[in-house]
XYZ file of C-alpha atoms in Angstrom:
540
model
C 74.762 85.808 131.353
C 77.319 85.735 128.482
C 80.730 87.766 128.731
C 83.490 87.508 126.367
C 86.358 89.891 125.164
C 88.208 90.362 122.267
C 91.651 92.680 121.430
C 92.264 95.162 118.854
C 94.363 98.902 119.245
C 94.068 102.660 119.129
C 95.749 104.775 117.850
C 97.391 107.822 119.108
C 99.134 109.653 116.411
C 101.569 107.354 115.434
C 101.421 104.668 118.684
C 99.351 102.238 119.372
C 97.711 101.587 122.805
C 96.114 97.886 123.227
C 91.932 98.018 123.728
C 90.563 95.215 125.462
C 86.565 94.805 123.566
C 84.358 93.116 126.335
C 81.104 92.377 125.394
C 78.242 91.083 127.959
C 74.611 89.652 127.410
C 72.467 90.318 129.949
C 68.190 89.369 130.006
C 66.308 91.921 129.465
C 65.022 94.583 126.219
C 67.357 93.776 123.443
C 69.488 96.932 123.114
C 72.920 97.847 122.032
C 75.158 99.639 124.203
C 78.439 101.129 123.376
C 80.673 102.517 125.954
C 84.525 103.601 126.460
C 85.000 107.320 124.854
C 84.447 106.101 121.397
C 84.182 109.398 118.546
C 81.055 109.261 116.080
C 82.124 106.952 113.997
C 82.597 104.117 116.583
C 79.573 104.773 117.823
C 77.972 104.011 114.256
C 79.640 100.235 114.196
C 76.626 99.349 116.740
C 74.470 99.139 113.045
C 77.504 98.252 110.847
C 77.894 95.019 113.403
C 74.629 94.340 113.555
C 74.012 93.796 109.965
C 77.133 92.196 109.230
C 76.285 89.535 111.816
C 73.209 88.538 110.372
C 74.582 88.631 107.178
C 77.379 86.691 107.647
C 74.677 83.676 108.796
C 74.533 84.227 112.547
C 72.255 84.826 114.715
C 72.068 87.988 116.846
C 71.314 88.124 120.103
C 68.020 89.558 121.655
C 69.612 90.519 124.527
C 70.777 93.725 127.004
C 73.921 93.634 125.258
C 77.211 96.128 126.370
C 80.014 96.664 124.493
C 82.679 98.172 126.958
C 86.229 99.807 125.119
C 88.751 99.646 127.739
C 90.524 101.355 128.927
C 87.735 103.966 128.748
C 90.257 107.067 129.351
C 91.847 106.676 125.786
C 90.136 108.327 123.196
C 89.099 106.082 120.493
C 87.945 106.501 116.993
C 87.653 105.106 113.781
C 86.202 101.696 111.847
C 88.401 99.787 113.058
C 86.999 98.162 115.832
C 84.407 96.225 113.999
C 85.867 93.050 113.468
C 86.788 92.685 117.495
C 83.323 94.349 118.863
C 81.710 91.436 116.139
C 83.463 88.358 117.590
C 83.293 89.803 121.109
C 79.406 89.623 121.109
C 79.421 86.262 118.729
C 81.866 85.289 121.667
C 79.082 86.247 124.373
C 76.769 84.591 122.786
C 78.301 81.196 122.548
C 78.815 81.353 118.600
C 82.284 81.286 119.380
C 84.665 79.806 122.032
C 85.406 82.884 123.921
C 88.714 81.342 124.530
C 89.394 81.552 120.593
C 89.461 84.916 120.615
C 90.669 86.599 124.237
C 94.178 87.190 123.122
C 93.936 88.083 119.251
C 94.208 91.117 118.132
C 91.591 92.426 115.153
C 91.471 95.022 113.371
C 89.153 96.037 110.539
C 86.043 97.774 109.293
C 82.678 95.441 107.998
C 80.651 96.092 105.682
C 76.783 95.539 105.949
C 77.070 92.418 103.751
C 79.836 90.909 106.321
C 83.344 91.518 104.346
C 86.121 93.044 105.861
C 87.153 96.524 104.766
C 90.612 97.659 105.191
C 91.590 100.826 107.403
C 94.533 103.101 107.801
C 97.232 102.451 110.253
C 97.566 98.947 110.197
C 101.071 98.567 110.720
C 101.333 100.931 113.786
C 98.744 99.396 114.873
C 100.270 95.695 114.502
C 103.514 97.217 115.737
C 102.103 98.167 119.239
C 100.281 94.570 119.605
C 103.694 92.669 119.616
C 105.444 95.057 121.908
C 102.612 94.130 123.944
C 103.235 90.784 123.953
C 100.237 89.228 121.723
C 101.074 86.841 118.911
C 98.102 86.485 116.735
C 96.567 89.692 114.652
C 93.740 89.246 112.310
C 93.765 91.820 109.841
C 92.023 92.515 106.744
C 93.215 90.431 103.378
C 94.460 93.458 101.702
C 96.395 94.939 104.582
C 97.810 91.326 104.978
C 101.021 92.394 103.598
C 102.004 95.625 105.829
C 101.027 93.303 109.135
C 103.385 90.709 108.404
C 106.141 93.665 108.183
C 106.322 93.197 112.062
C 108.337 90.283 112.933
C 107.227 87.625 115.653
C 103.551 88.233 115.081
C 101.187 85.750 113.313
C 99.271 87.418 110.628
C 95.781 86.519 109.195
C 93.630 88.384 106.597
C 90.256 86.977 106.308
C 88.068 88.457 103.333
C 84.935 88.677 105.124
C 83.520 87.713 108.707
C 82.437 84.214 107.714
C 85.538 83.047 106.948
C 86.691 84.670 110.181
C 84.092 82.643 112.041
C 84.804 78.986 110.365
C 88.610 79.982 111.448
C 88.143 80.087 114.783
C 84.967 77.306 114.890
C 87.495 74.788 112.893
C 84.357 74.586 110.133
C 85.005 74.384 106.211
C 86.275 78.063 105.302
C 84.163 79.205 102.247
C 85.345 80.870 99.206
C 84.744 84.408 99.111
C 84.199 85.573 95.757
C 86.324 88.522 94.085
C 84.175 91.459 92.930
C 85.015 94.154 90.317
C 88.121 91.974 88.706
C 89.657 94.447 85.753
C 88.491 97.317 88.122
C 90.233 99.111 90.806
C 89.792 97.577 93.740
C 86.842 99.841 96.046
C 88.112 97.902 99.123
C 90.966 99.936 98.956
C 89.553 103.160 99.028
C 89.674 103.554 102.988
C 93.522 103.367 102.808
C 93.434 106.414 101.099
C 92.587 110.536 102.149
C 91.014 112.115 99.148
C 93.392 114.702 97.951
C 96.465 112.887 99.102
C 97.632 110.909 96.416
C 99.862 111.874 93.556
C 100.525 115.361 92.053
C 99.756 116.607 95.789
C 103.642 116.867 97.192
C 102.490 115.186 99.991
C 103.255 110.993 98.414
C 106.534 109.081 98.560
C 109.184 109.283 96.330
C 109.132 105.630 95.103
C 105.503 106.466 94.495
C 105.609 109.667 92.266
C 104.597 109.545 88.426
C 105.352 106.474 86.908
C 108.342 105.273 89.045
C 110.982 107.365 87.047
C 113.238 109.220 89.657
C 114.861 112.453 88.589
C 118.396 112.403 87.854
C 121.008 114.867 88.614
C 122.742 114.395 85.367
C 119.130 116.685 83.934
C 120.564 119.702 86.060
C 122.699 121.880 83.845
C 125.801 123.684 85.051
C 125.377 124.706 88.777
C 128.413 122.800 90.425
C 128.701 125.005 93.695
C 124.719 124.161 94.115
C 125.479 120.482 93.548
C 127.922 119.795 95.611
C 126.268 121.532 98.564
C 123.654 119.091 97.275
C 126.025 115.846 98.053
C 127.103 117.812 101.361
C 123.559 118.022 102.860
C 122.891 114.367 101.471
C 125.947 112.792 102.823
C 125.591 114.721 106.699
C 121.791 115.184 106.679
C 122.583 118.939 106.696
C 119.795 121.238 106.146
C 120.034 123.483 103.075
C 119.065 126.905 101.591
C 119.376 127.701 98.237
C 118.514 131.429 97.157
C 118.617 132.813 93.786
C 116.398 134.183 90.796
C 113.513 132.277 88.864
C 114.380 129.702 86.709
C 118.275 129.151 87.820
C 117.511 125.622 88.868
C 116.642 125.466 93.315
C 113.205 123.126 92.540
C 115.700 120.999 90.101
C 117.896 120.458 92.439
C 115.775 119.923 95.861
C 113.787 117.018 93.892
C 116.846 115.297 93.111
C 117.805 115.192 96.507
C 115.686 112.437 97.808
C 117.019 109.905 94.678
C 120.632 110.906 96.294
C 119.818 109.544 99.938
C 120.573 106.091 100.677
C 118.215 103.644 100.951
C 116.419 103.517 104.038
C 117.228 100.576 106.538
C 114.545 98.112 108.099
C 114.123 100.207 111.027
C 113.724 103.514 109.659
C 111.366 102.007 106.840
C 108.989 100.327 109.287
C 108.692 104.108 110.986
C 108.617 105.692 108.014
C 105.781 103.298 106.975
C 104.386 103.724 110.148
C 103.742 107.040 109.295
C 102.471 107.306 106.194
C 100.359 104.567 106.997
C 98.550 106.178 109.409
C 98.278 109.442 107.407
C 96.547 107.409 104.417
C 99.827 107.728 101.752
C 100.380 104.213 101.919
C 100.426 103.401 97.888
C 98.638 100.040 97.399
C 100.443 97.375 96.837
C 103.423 98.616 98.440
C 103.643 97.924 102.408
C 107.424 99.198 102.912
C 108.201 102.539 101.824
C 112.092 101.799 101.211
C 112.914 105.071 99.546
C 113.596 108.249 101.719
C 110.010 110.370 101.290
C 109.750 113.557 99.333
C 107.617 116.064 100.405
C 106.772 119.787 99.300
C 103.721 121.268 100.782
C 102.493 124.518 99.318
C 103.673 127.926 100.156
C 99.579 128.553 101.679
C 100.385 125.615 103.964
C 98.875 126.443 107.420
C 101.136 125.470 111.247
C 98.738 122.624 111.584
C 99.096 121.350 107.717
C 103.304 121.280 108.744
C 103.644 120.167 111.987
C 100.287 118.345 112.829
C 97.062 118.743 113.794
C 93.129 118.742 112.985
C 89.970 118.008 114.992
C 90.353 115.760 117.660
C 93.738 113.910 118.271
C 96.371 115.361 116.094
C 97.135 113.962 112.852
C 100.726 113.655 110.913
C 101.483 116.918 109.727
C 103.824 117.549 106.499
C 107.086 117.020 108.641
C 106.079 113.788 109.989
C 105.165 113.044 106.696
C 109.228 114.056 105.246
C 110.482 111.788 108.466
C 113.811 110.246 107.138
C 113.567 112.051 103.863
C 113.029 115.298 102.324
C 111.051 118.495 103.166
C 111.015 120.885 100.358
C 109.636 124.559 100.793
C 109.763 126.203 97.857
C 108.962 130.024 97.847
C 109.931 130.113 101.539
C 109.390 133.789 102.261
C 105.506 133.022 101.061
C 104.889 131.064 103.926
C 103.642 132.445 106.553
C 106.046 133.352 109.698
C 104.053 131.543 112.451
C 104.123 128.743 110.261
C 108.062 129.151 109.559
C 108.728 129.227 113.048
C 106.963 126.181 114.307
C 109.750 124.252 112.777
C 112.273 125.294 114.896
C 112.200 122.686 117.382
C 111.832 119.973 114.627
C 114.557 120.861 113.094
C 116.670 120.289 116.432
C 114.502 117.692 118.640
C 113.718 115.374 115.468
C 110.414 114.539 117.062
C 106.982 117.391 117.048
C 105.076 117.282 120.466
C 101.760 118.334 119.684
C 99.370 119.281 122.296
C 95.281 119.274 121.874
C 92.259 119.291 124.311
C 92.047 115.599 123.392
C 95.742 114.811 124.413
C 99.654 114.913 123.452
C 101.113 113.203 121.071
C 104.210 113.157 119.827
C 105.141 112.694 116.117
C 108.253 111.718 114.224
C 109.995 114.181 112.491
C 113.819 113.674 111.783
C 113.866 115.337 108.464
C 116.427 117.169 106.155
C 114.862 120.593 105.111
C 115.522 122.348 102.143
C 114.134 126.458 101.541
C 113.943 127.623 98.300
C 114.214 131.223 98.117
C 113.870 134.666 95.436
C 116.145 137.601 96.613
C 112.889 139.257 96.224
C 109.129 139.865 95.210
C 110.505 139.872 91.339
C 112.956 137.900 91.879
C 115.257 140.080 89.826
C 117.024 141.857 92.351
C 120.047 139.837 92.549
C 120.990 140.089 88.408
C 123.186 142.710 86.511
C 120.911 144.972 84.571
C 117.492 142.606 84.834
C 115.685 145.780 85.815
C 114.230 145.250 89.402
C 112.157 147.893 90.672
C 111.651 146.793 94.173
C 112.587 149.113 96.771
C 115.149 148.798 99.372
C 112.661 148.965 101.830
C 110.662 145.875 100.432
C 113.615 143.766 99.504
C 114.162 144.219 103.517
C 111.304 142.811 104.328
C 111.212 139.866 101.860
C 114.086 139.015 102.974
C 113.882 139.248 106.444
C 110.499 136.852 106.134
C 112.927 133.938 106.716
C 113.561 134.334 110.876
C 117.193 134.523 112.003
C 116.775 131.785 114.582
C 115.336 129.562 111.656
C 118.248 130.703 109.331
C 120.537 129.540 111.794
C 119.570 125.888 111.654
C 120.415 125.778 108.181
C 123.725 124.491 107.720
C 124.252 125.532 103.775
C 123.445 128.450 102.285
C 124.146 128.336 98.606
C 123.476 131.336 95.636
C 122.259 129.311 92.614
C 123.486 131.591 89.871
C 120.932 131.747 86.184
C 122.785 129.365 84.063
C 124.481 130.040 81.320
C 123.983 129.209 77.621
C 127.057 127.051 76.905
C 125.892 125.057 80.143
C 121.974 125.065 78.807
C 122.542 123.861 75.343
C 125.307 121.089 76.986
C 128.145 122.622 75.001
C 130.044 121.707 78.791
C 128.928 118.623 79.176
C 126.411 116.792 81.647
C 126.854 116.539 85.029
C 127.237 113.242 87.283
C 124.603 111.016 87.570
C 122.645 110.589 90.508
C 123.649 107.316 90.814
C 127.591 108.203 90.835
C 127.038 111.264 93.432
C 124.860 108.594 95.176
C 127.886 105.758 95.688
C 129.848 108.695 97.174
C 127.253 109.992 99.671
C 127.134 105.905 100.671
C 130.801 105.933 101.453
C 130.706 109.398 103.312
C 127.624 107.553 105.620
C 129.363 104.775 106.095
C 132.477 106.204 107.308
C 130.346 108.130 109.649
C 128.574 105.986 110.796
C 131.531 103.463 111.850
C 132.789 106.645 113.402
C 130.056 106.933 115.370
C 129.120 103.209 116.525
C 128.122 102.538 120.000
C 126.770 105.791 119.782
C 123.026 106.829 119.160
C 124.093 108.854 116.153
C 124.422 108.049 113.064
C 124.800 110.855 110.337
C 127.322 114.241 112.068
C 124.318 116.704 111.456
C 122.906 114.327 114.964
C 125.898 114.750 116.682
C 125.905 117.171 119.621
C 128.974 120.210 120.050
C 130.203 118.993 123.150
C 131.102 115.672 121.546
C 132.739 117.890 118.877
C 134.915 120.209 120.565
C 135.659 117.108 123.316
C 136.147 113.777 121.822
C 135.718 114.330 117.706
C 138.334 116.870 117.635
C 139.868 118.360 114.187
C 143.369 118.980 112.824
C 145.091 121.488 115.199
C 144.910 124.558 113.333
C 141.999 123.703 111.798
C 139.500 125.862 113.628
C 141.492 129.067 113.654
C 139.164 131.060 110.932
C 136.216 129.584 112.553
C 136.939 131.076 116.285
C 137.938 134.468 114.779
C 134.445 134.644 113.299
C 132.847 133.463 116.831
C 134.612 136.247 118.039
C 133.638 138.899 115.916
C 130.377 137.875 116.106
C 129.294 136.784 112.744
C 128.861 133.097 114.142
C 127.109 132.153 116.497
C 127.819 129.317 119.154
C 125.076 127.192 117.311
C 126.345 128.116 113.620
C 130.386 126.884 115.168
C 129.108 123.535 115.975
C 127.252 123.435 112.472
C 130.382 124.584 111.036
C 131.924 121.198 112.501
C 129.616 119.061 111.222
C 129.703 119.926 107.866
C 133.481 119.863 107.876
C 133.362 116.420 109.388
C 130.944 115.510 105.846
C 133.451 117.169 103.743
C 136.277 115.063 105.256
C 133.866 111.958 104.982
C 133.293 112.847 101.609
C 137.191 112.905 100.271
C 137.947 110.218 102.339
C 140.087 111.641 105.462
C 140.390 110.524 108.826
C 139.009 113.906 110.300
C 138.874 117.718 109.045
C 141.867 120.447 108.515
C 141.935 123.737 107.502
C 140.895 123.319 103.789
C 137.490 121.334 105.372
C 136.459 124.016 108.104
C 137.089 126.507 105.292
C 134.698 124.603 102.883
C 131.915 124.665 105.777
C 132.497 128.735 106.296
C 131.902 129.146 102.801
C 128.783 127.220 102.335
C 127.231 128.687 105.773
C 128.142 132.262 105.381
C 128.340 132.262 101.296
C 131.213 134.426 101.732
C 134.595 133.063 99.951
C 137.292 131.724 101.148
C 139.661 131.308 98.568
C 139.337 127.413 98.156
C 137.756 125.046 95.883
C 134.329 122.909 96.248
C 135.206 119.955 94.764
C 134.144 117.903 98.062
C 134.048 114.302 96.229
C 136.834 114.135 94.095
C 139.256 111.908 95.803
């Protein structure tokens, strides 16, 4: 009787859980077993192994031979299981030292001729095998890149299983020759969901077009718009910008991403983590370093936004905008179920998603921005443009976008149509998005040295208690703000937001902690109504 086991991970959502591959050879009718909840297409790597084995110049055993997935309660699908159920049973059959291989970790799909395929969620997948304590990964050669993200794990990408197999037998490695040179690479293609890629809202900034990022000098006139803009960049504030066709909102919310700082190591390797997993990984690129950009279409369903599909639950479009930018453009055309399922987002930062198959729980610490029409023209809010929409239905457009949702949104900006002299640049451009940028830096920084020893980092994460107790403003400097509370046209919720974007307006002209002029800024960009002071939040 042979036994030997082998290590590789599934995934759940976004984590990882270690999956010990024990394969035993027993006498009897040769047969293939495979057991431990695996989905269909685990259950088809029985004949993908098979045939890669013998390919590859081994010989297969004519055994009773059980492949057991433990531990069996965790659902398990996908390729990439191959390369660990192959050595297991080369291991059980004395091709291979079973000691070689009891505490590496492999993941990859074969193909029939015995090269290894690439699959999605690599890093994840790498991540969760050093937390649990394993040093060596084997991982495809293509995918090599996004393993060795994780630090204190040795990494190696093997081409095919024969190479894997002189590795660990200490034989000559052979050459593995590179097919379809001047072509794409077809290896590749199981990184990537059809339909995902570019043009689809749903891919990276860094990875849009051809690498050009939009720049905020291209946006004419609009300065109230734009500096609510640097607000919501430099306090992760969530933003609402409402106004007629053509003024300028999808402008502005696609700049918004270029104006975010660059992501640190930590929040890349989730960030990758994620988009990894949901195939949006560009090739060639194993850290996303830019904060993500993603717009999902108005006919988006709840499960396309906040995760879901057959089986376990899959990234949805706010996982995908974790640490970046969710754009919902036409935001009374979505539907209201859909809408509302981002409440808790918005304040948790994380989606728990819960399916017959299991729970999982997604990333999703994103800054939203709604782009709005005053209504089904879009006319209704201009002098003499001739809307003919009724009261009743301008109500009801309106009224698409749920109070409870409206009051997460810290800004709420009119974009006004622009004028000529602004169009034709008889005013002059605007700032760049790399000046606007430098200041939303220096706002983040001085937040977040505020805020060390803390597990907050930006003030939109910082809760009201530690506002009204410990982060206290200029005495005075709430007065207009509890006179509202009182007369009920804030809300507790909407007061605390009110105090974290006057903390970013302080941040952003450099003072040590809000007054009056800052609270009054805040008022004015959550209510829209004016207060009789000027926006000019980064001129210092």
């Amino acid at each position: 009787m042979g036994f030997a086991r082998a290590c590789s991970v599934a995934l759940v959502g976004v984590e990882g859980v270690v999956v010990e591959v024990q394969a035993d050879l027993e006498p009897g009718v040769a047969a293939f077993t495979l057991v431990g909840l695996p989905d269909k297409s685990l259950v088809e790597s029985r004949d993908r192994v098979r045939a890669a084995v013998v390919n590859s110049g081994a010989e297969w055993p004519q055994k009773k031979l059980t492949v057991g997935l433990s531990p069996a309660s965790v659902p398990k699908s996908g390729s990439g299981f191959d390369l660990a159920v192959a050595c297991a049973v080369l291991g059980a059959a004395e091709r291979i030292d079973p000691a070689m291989i009891a505490d590496v970790v492999m993941i990859g799909e074969l193909g029939l001729d015995g090269r290894v395929r690439p699959v999605r969620g690599v890093l994840p997948a790498v991540l969760a095998a050093g937390e649990a304590g394993y040093e060596q990964v084997v991982v495809p050669e293509q995918t090599a890149g996004e393993a060795a993200l994780v630090p204190g794990v040795s990494v190696l990408g093997v081409r095919s299983l024969r190479q894997l197999i002189a590795v660990l037998c200490d034989e000559p490695v052979p050459e593995e020759p590179v097919e379809g040179q001047g072509r794409p690479d077809a290896m590749l293609a199981g990184l990537m969901i059809p339909g995902t890629g570019l043009g689809s809202g749903l891919a990276p900034a860094a990875g849009r077009g051809d690498g050009h990022l939009p720049d905020l000098a291209d946006v004419a006139g609009q300065p109230r718009p734009r500096q609510a803009l640097e607000v919501a960049a430099a306090g992760g504030h969530h933003l609402l910008f409402s106004g007629p066709p053509g003024a300028g909102k999808t402008m502005l919310a696609e700049r918004l991403s270029s104006v975010l700082p660059p992501l640190t190591r930590q929040e890349s390797l989730e960030v990758t983590a994620v988009h990894s997993v949901a195939g949006l990984l560009p090739p060639g690129e194993p850290l996303v370093s830019r904060a993500p950009y993603c717009a999902p279409h108005h006919s988006a369903t709840m499960q396309s936004l906040v995760g879901g599909g057959n089986g376990m639950p899959r990234p949805g479009a706010v996982s995908l905008a974790h640490r970046g930018v969710l754009f919902l453009d036409e935001a009374p055309e979505f539907s209201g179920k859909a809408l509302d399922a981002l409440r808790q987002p918005l304040e948790s930062g994380h989606v728990v998603v819960a399916r017959a198959a299991g729970v999982v729980r997604l990333p999703a610490r994103f800054l939203m921005v709604l782009a709005a029409n005053p209504c089904p023209c879009g006319r209704h809010s201009l002098t003499g443009a001739g809307c003919e929409c009724p009261p009743s239905v301008v109500r009801r457009y309106q009224a698409r976008l749920s109070g409870p949702l409206l009051d997460r949104v810290d800004l709420r900006v009119e974009v006004e149509p622009v004028d000529r002299a602004d169009l034709l640049g008889h005013g002059g451009r605007g700032e760049s998005t790399a000046v606007v940028a430098a200041r939303v830096r220096d706002a983040r920084a001085r937040a977040a040295e505020r805020l060390a020893g803390t597990p907050w980092t930006t003030n939109s994460e910082v809760p009201g208690h530690e506002l009204r107790t410990r982060l206290l403003a200029a005495p005075g400097a709430l007065a207009v703000a509890e006179r509202d509370l009182e007369r009920g046209t804030l809300t507790a919720r909407g007061l605390d937001r009110v105090l974290r974007v006057a903390w970013t307006v302080a941040d952003l002209r450099g003072a040590d902690r809000p007054d009056a002029s800052d609270v009054a800024v805040a008022l004015e960009l959550r209510t829209g109504i004016q207060r009789g002071v000027p926006m000019g939040t980064g001129q210092r």
